[in-house]
XYZ file of C-alpha atoms in Angstrom:
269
model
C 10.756 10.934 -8.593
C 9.608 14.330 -9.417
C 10.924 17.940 -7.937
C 10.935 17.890 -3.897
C 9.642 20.915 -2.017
C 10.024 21.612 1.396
C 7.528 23.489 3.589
C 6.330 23.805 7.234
C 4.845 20.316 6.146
C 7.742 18.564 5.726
C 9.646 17.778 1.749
C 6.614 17.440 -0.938
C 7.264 15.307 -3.445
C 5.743 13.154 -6.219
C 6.386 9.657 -7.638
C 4.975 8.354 -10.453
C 3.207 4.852 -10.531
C 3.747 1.340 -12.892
C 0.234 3.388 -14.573
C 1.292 7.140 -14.896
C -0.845 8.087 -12.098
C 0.800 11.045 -9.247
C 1.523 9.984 -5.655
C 2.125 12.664 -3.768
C 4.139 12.627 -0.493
C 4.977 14.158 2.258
C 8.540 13.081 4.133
C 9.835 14.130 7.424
C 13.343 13.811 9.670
C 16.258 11.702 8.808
C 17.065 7.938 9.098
C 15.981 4.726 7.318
C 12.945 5.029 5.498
C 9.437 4.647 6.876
C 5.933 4.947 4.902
C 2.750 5.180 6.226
C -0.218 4.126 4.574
C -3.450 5.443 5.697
C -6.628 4.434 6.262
C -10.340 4.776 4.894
C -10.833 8.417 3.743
C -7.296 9.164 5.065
C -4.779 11.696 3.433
C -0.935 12.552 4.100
C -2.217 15.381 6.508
C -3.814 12.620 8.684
C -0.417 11.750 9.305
C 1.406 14.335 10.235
C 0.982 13.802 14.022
C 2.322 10.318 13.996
C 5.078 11.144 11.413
C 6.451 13.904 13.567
C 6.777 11.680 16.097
C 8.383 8.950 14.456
C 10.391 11.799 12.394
C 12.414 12.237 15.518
C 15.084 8.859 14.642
C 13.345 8.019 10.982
C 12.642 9.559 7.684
C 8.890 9.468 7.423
C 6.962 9.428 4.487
C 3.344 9.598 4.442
C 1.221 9.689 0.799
C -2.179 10.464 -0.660
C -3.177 7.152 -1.690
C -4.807 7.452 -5.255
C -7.845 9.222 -5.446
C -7.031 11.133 -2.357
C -5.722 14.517 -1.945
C -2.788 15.419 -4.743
C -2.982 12.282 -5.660
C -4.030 11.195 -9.423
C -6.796 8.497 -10.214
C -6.480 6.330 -13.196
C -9.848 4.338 -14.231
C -10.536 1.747 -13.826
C -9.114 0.986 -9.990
C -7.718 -2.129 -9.155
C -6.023 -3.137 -6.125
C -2.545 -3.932 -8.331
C -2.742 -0.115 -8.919
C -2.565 0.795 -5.183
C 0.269 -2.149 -4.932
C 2.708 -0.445 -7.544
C 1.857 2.644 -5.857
C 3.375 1.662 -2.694
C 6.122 -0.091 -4.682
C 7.227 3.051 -6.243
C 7.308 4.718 -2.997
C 9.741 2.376 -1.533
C 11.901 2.659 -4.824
C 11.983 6.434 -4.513
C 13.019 6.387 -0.653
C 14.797 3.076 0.039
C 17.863 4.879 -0.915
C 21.014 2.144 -1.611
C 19.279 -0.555 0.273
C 15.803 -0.553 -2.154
C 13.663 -1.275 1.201
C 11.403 0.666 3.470
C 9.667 0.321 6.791
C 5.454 0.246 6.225
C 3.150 1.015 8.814
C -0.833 0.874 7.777
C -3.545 1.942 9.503
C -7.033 -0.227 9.347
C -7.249 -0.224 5.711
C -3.958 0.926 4.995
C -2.802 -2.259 6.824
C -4.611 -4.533 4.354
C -3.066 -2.580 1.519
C 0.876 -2.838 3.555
C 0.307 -6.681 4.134
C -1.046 -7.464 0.193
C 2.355 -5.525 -1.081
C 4.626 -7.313 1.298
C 2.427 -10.690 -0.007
C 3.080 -9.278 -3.506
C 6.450 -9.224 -3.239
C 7.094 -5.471 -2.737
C 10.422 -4.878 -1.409
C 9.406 -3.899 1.953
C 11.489 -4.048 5.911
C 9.013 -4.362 9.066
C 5.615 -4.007 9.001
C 3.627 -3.055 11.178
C -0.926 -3.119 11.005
C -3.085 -1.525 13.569
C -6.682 -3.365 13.308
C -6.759 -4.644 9.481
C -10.991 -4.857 9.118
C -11.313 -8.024 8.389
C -14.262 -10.142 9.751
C -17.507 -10.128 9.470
C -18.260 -7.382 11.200
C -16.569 -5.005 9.444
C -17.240 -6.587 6.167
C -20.796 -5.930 6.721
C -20.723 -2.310 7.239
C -18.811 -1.924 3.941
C -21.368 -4.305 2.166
C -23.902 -1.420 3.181
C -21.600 1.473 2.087
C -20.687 -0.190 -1.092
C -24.168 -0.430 -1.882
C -24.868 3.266 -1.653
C -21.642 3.669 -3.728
C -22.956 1.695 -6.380
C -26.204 3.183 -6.646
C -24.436 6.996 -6.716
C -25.383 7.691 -3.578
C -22.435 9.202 -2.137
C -23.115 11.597 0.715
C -25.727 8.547 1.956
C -22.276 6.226 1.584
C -20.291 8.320 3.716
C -22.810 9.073 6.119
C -23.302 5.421 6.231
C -19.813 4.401 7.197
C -19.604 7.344 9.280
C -22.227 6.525 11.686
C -20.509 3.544 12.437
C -17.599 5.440 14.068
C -15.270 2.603 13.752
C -12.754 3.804 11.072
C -9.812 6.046 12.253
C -10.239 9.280 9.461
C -7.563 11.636 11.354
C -8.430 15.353 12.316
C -11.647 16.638 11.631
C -12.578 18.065 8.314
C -15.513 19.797 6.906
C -17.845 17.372 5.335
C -17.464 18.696 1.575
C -13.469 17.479 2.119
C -14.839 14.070 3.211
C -17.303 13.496 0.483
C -15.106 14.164 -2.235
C -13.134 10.935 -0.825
C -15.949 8.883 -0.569
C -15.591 6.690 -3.744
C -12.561 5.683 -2.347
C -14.570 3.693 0.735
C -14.953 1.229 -2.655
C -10.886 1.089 -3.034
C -11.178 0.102 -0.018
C -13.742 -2.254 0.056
C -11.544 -3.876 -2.511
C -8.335 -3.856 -0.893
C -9.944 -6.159 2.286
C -11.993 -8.138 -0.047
C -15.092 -10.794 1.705
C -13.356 -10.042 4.978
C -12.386 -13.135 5.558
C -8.701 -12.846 7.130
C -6.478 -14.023 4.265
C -4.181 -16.765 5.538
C -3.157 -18.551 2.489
C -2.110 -14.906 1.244
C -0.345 -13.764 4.992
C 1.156 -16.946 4.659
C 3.441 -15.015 2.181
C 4.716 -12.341 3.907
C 8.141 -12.617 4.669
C 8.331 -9.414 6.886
C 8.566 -9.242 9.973
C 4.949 -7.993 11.020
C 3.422 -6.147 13.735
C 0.148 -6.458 14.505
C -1.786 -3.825 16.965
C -4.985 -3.301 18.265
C -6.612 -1.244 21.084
C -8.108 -2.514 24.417
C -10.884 -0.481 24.260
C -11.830 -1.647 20.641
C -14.306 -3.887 19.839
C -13.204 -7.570 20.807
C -13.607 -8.943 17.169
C -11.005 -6.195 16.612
C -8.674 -8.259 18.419
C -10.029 -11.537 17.840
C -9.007 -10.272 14.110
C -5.269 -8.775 14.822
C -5.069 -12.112 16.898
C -5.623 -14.136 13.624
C -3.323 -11.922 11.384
C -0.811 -12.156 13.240
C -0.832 -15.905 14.016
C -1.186 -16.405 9.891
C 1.974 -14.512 9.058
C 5.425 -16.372 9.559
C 7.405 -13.550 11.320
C 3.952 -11.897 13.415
C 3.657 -10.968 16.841
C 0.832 -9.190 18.317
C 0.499 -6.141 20.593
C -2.735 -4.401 22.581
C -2.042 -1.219 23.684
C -4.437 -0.863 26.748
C -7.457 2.289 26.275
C -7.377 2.436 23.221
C -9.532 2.834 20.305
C -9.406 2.508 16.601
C -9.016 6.437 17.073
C -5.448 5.260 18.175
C -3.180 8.018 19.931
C -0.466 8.847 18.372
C 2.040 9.405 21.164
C 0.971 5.827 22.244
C 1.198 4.353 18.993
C 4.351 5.580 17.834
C 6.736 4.279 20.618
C 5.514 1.528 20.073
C 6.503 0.853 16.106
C 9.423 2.488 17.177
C 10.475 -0.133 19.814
C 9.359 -2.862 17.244
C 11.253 -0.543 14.382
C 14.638 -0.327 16.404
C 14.704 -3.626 17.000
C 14.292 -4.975 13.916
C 17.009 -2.838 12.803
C 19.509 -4.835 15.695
C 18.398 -7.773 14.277
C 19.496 -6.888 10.871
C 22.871 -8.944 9.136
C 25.789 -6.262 9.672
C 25.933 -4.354 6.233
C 22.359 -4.142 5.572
């Protein structure tokens, strides 16, 4: 792990990946270790709401995936890259017990659940709305598309004006567009968007899986499915919601599920 700085953001750090690539960080409060992984054409900042709140009994860490923010990019991306990412996260923060919390968002859920599958040392996890489904696999067939053609302020305007991916605060456009190749990380990371059972089916974890009432149905006809396919799932709707989740709703929430996870723990863990 590289120098930590503190600032009115929280401690700044960087890890380095299995590749050589820079993850930076962001980590907040004190406690066992939690890391959030963001969604589509999220960044660390995105997080800061939800990791404040959290921040308050945990130590929250929330990261630039790669390609995003201070984040490096090694060629040629591969959704093993983004796994060892996560997995040296959890080595630099799971202190003496070499384990950490995950929480994903939409995307960043896929990514959470395909490292706990992989065998990444994680604790609880917990999704809100993984996009799998057809659905939501065809709006990223038509943004991947545009990617792959080099057409990437049509890409983003593309996914935009579907309005069903939680991006955090607004930004100015310029700040979006220069994370739009990563929509095709992404696009990678959920695959055909069929829900992956035979791969949830190894996730030892215990998993939470949200959604919002106000979503979509599929949305929780999805969550609904993800949850059934892992061993150790539950699922929870948190009523008025949206993708655009709230964070002061959200985070008691994965705190409840958090705490008692930790009661449920062997004595000496």
């Amino acid at each position: 792990m590289d120098e930590v700085k503190t600032t009115r953001c929280g401690a700044r750090g960087l890890v380095r990946s299995q590749d050589g690539t820079r993850i930076a960080y962001e980590r907040y409060g004190d406690g066992p270790p939690v890391i959030l992984v963001s969604g589509a054409l999220g960044t660390a900042g995105g997080e800061r709401a939800l990791a404040g709140l959290l921040a308050r009994r945990y130590s929250v860490v929330a990261y630039d995936r790669r390609g995003r923010g201070a984040s490096g990019d090694t060629a040629p991306y591969a959704v093993e890259r983004e796994i060892a990412d996560l997995a040296a996260l959890v080595d630099a923060v799971g202190g003496a017990a070499g384990t950490a919390a995950v929480h994903g968002t939409a995307c960043g859920g896929a990514l959470a659940l395909a490292a706990a599958a992989a065998g990444v040392p994680v604790g609880p996890v917990s999704v809100y709305e993984p996009p799998y489904g057809p659905e939501a696999a065809a709006r990223r067939s038509r943004v991947r598309a545009l990617l792959d053609r080099g057409q990437r302020g049509a890409a983003l305007d593309a996914f935009l004006a579907e309005g069903a991916e939680a991006i955090g605060p607004a930004r100015p456009r310029p700040a979006l567009e220069a994370l739009a190749h990563t929509l095709a990380y992404d696009d990678a990371v959920v695959g055909d968007g069929a829900v992956p059972a035979a791969r949830l089916g190894r996730v030892h974890a215990r998993v939470l899986v949200v959604d919002g009432g106000a979503s979509p149905s599929w949305t929780r006809r999805v969550a609904r499915s993800v949850a059934a396919a892992v061993p150790r799932g539950r699922h929870r709707t948190l009523t008025g919601q949206t993708h655009q989740v709230a964070p002061h709703v959200l985070a008691p929430v994965l705190a409840g599920f958090l705490d008692e996870c930790r009661a449920e723990e062997p004595a000496g863990t």
